PDB file of N, CA and C in Angstrom:
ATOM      1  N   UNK C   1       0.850  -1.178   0.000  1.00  0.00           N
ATOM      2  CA  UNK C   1       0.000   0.000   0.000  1.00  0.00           C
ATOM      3  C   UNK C   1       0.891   1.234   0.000  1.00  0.00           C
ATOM      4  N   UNK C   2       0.586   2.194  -0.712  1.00  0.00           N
ATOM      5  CA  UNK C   2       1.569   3.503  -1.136  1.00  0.00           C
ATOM      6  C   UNK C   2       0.950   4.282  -0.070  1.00  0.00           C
ATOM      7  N   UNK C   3       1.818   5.356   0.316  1.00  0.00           N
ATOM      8  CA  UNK C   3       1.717   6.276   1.184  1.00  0.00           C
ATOM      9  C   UNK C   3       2.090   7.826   0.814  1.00  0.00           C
ATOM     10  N   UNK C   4       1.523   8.976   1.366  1.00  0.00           N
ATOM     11  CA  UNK C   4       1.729  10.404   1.068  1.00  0.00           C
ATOM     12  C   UNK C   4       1.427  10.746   2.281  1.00  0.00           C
ATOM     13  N   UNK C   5       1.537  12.312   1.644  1.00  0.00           N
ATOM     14  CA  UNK C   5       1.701  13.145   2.536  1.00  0.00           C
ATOM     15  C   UNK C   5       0.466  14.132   2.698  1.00  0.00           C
ATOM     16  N   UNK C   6      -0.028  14.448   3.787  1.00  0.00           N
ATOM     17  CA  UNK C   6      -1.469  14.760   3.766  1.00  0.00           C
ATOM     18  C   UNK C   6      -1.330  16.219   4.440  1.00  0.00           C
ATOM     19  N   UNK C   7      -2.227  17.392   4.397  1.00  0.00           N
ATOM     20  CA  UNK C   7      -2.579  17.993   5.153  1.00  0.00           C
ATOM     21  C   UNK C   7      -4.526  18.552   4.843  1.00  0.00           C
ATOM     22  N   UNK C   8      -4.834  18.428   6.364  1.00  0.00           N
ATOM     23  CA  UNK C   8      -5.709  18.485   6.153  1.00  0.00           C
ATOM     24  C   UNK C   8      -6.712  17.663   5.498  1.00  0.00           C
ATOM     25  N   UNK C   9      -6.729  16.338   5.420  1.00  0.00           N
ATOM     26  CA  UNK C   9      -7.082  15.477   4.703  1.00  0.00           C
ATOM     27  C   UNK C   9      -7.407  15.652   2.784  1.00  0.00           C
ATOM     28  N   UNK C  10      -6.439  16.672   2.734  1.00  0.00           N
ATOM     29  CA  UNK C  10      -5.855  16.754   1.263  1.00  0.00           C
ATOM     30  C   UNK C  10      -4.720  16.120   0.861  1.00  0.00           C
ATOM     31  N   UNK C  11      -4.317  15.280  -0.133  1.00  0.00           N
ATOM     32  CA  UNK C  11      -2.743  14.589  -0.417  1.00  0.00           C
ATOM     33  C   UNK C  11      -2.265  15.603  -0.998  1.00  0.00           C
ATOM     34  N   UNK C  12      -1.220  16.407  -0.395  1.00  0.00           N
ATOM     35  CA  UNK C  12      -0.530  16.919  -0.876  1.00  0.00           C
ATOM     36  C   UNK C  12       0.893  16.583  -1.377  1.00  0.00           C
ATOM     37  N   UNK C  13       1.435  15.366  -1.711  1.00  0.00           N
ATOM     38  CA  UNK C  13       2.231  14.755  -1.996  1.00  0.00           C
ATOM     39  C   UNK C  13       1.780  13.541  -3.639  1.00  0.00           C
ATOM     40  N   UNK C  14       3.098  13.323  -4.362  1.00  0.00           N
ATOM     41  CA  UNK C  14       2.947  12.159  -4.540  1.00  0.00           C
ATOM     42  C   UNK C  14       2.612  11.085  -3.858  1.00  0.00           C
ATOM     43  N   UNK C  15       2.647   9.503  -4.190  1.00  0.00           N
ATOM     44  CA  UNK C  15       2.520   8.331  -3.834  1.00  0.00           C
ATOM     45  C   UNK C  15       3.923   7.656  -3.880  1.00  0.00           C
ATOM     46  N   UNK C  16       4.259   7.330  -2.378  1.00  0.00           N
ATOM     47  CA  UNK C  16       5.817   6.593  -2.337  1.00  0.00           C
ATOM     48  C   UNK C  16       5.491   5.093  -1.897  1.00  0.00           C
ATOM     49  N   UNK C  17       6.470   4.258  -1.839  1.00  0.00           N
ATOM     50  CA  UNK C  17       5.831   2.536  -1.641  1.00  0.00           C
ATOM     51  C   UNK C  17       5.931   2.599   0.055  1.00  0.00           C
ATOM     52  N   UNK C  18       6.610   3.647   0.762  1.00  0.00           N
ATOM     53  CA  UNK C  18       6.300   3.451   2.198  1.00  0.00           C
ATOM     54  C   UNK C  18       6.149   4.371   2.895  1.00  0.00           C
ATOM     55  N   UNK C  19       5.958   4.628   4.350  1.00  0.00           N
ATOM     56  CA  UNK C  19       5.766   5.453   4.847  1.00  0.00           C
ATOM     57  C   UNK C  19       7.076   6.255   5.527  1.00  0.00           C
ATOM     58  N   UNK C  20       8.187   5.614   5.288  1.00  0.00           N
ATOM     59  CA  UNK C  20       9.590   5.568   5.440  1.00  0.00           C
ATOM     60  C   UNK C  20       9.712   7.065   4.723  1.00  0.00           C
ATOM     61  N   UNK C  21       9.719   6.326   3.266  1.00  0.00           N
ATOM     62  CA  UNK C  21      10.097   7.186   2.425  1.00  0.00           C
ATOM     63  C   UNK C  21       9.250   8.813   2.253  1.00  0.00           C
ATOM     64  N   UNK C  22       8.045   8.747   2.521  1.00  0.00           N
ATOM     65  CA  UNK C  22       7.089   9.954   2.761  1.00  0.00           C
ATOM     66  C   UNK C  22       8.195  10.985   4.430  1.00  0.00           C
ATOM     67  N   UNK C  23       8.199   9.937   5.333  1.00  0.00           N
ATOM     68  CA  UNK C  23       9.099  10.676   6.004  1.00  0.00           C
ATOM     69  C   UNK C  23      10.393  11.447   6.089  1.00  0.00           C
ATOM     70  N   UNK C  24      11.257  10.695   4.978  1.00  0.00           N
ATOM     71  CA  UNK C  24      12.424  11.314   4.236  1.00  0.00           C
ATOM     72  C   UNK C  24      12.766  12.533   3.530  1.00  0.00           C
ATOM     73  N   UNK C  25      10.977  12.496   2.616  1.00  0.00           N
ATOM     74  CA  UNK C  25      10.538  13.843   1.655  1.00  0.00           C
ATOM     75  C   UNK C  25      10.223  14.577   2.851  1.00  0.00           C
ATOM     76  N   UNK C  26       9.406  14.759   4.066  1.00  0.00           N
ATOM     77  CA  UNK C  26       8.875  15.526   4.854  1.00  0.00           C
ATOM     78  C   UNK C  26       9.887  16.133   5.313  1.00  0.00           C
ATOM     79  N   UNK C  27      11.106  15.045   5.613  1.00  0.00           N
ATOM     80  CA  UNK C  27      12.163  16.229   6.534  1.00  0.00           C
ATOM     81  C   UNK C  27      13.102  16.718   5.993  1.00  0.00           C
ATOM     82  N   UNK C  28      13.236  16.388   4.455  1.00  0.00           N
ATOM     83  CA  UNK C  28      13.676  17.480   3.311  1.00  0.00           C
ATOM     84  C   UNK C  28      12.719  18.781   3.064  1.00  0.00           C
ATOM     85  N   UNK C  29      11.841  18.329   3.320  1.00  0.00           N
ATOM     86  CA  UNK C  29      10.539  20.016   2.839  1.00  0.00           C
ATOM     87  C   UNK C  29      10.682  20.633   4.266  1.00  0.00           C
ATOM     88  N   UNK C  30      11.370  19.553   5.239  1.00  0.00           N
ATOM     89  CA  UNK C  30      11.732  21.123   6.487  1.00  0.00           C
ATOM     90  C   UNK C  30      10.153  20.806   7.098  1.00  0.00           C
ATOM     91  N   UNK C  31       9.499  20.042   7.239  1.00  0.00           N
ATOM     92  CA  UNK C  31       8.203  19.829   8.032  1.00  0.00           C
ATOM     93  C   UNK C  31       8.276  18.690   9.126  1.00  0.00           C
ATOM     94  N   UNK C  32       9.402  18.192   9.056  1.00  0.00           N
ATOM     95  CA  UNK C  32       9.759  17.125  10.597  1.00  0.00           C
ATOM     96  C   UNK C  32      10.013  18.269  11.611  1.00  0.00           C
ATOM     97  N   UNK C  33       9.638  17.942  12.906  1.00  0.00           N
ATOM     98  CA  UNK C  33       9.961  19.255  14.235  1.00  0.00           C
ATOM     99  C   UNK C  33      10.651  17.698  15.067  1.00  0.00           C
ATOM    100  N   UNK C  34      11.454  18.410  16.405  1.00  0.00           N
ATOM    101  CA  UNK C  34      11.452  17.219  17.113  1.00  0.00           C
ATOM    102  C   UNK C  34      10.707  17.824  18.538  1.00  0.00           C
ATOM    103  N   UNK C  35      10.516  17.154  19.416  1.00  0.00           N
ATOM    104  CA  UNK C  35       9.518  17.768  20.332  1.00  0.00           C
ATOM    105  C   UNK C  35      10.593  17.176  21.273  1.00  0.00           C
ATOM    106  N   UNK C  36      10.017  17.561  22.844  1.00  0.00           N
ATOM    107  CA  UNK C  36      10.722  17.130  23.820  1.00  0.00           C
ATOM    108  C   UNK C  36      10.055  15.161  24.239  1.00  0.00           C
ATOM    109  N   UNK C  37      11.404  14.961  25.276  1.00  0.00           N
ATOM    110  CA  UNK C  37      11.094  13.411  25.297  1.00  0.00           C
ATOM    111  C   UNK C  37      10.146  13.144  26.456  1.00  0.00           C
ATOM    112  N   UNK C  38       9.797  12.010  26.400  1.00  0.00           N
ATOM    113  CA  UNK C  38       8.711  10.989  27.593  1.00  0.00           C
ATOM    114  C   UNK C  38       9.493  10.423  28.235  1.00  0.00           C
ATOM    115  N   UNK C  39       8.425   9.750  29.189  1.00  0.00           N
ATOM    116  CA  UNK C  39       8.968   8.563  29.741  1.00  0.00           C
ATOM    117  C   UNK C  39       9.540   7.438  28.910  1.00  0.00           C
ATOM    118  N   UNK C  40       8.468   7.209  28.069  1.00  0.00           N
ATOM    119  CA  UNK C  40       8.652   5.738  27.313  1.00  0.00           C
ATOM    120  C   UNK C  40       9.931   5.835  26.463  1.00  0.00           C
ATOM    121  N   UNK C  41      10.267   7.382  26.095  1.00  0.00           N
ATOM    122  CA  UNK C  41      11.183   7.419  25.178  1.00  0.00           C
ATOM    123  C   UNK C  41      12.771   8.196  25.358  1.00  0.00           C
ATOM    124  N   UNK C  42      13.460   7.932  25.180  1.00  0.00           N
ATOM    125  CA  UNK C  42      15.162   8.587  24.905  1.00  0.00           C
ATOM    126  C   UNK C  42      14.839   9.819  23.974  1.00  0.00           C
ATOM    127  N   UNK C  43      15.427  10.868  24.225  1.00  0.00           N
ATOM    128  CA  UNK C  43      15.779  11.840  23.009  1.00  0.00           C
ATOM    129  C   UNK C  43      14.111  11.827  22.878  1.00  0.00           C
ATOM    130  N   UNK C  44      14.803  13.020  21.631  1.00  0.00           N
ATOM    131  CA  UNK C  44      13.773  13.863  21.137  1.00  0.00           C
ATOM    132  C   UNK C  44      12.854  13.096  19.930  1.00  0.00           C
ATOM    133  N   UNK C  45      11.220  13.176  20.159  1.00  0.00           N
ATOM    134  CA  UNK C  45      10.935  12.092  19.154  1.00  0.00           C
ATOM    135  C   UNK C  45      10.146  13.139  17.870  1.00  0.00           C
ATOM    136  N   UNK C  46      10.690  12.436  16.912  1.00  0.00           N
ATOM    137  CA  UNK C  46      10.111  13.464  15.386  1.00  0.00           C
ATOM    138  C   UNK C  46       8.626  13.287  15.404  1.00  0.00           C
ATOM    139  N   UNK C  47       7.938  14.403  15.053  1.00  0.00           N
ATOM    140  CA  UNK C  47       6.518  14.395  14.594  1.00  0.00           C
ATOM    141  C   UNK C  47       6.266  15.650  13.501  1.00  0.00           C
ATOM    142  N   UNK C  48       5.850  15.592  12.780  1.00  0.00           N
ATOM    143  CA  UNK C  48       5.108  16.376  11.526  1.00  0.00           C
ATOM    144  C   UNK C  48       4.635  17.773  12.168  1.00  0.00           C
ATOM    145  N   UNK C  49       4.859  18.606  11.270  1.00  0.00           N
ATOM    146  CA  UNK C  49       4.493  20.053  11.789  1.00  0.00           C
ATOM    147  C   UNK C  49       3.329  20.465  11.221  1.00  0.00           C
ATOM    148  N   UNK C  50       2.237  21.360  12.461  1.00  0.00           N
ATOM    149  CA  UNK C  50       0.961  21.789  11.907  1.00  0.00           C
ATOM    150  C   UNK C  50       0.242  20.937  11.685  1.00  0.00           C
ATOM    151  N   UNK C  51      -0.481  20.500  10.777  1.00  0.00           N
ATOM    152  CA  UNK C  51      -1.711  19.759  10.130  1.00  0.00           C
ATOM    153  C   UNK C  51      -1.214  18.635   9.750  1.00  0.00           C
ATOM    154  N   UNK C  52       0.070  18.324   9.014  1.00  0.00           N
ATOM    155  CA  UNK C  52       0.543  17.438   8.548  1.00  0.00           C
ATOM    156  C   UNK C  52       0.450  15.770   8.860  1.00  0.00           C
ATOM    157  N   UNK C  53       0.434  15.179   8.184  1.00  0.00           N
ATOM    158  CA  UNK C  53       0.443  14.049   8.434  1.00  0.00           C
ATOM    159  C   UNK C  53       0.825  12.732   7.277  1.00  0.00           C
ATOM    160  N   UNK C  54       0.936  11.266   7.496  1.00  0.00           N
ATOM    161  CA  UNK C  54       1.168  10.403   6.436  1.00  0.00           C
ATOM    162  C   UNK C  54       0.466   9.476   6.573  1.00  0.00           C
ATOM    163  N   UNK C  55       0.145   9.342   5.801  1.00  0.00           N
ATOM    164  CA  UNK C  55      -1.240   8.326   5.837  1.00  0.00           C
ATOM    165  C   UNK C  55      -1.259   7.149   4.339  1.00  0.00           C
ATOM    166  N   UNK C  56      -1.921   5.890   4.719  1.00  0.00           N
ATOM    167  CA  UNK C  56      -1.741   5.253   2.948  1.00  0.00           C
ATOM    168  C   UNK C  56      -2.376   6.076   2.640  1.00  0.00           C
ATOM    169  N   UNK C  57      -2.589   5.291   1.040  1.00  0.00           N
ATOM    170  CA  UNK C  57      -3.459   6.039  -0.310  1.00  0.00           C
ATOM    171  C   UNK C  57      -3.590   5.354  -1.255  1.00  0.00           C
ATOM    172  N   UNK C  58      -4.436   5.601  -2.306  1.00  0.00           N
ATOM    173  CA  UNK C  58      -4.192   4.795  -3.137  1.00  0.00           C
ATOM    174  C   UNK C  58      -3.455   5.853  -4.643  1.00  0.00           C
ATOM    175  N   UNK C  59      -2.454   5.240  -5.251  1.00  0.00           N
ATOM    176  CA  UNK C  59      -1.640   5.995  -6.204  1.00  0.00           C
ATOM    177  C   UNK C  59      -2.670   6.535  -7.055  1.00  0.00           C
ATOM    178  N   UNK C  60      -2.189   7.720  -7.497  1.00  0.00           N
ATOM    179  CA  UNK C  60      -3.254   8.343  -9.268  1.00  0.00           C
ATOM    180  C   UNK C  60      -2.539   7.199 -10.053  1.00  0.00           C
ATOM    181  N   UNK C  61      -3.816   7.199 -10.778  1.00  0.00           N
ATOM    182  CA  UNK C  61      -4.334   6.318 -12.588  1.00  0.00           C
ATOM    183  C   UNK C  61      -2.669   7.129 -13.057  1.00  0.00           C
ATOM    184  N   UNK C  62      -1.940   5.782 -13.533  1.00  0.00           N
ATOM    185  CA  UNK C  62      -0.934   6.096 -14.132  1.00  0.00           C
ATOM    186  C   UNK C  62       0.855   6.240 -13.260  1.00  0.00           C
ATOM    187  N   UNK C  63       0.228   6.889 -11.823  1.00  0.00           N
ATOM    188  CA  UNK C  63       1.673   6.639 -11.012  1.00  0.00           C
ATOM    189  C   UNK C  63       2.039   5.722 -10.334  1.00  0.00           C
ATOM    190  N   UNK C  64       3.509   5.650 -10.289  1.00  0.00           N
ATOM    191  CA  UNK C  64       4.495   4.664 -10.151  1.00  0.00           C
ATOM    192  C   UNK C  64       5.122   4.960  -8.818  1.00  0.00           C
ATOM    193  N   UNK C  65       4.587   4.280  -7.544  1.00  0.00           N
ATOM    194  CA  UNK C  65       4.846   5.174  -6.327  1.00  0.00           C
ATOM    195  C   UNK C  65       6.868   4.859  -6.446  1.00  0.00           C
ATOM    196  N   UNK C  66       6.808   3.838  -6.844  1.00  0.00           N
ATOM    197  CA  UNK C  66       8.548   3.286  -6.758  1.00  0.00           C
ATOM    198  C   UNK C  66       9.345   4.427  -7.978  1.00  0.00           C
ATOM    199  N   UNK C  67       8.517   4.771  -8.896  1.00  0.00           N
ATOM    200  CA  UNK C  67       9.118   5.854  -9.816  1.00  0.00           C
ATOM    201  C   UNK C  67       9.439   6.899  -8.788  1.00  0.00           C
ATOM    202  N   UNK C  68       8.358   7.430  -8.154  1.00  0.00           N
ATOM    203  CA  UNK C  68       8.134   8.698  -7.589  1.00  0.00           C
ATOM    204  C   UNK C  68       9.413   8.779  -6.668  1.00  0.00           C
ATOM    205  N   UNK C  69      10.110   7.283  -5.321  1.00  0.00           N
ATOM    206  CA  UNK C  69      10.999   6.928  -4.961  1.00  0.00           C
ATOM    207  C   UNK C  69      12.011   7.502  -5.919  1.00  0.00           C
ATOM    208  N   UNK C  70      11.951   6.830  -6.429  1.00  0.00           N
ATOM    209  CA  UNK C  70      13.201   6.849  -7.799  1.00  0.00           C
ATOM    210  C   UNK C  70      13.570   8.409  -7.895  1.00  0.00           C
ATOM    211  N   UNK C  71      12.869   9.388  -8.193  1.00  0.00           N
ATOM    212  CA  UNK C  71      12.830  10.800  -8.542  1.00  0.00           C
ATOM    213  C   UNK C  71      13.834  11.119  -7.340  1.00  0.00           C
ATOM    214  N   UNK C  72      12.980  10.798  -6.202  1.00  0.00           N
ATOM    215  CA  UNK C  72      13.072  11.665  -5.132  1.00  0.00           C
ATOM    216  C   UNK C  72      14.242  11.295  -4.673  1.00  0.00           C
ATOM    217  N   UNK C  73      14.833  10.431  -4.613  1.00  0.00           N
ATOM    218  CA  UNK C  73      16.360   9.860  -3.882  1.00  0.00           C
ATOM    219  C   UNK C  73      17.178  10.948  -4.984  1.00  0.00           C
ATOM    220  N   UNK C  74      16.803  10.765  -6.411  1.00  0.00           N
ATOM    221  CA  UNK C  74      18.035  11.219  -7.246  1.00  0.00           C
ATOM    222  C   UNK C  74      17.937  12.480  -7.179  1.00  0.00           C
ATOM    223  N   UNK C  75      17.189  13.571  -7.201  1.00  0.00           N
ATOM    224  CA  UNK C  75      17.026  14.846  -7.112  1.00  0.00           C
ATOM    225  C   UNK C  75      17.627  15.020  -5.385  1.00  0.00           C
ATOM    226  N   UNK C  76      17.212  13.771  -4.481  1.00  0.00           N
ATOM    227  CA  UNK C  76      18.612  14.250  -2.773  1.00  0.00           C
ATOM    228  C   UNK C  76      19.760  14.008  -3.220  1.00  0.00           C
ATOM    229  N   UNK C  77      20.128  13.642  -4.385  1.00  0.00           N
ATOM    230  CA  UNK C  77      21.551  13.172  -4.364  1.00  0.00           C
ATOM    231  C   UNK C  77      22.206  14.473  -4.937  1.00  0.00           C
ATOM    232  N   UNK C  78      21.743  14.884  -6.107  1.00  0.00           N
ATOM    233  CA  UNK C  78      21.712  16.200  -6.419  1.00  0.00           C
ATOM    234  C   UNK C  78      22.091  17.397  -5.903  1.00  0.00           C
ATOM    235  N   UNK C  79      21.017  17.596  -4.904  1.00  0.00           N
ATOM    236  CA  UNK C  79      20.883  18.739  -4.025  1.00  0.00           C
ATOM    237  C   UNK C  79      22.467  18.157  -3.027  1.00  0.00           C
ATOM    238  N   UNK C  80      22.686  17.250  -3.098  1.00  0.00           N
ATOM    239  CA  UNK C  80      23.774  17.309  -1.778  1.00  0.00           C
ATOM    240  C   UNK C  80      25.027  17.585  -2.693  1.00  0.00           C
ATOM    241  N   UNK C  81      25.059  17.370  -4.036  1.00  0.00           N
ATOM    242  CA  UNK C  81      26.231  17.328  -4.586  1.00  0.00           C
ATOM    243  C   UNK C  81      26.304  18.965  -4.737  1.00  0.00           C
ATOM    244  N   UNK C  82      25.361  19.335  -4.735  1.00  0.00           N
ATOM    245  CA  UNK C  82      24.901  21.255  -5.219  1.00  0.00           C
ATOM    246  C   UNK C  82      25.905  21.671  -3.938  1.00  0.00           C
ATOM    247  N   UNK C  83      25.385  20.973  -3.029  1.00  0.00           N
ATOM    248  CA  UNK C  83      25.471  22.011  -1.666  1.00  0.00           C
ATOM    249  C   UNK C  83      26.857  21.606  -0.761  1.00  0.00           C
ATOM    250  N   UNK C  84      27.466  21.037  -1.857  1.00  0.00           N
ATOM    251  CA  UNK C  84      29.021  20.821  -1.467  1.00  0.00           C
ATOM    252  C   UNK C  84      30.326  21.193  -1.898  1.00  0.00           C
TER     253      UNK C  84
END
């Protein structure tokens, strides 16, 4: 099951094959925060900023959530080679 990125119960994202990868794009667009820790937990735990959220989905007629993967790794590889 493919997963995006939601706000507001709008997809504002493509379709990626996990929810991994939706998290990867989120904290490249600068929308991961880290909050303070719990009991249950060590360190600071990541959660989505504002409205945001990731949720499945089902892909649009025609997309390739593993393409969309595909894009998105090579355009980070990019940007890191830019910014070095």
């Amino acid at each position: 099951m493919p997963y995006a990125l939601f706000c507001n119960d709008s997809q504002i994202s493509k379709a990626y094959p996990s929810e991994a990868d939706v998290w990867k794009l989120a904290q490249r667009s600068g929308l991961v925060v880290d909050v303070g820790t719990d009991d249950e937990r060590q360190g600071p735990r990541r959660v989505l900023d504002n409205d945001y959220e990731i949720k499945s989905c089902q892909a649009a007629q025609g997309e390739d959530p593993a393409k969309n993967k595909a894009e998105a790794d090579r355009e980070s590889r990019i940007e890191l080679q830019l910014n070095s």
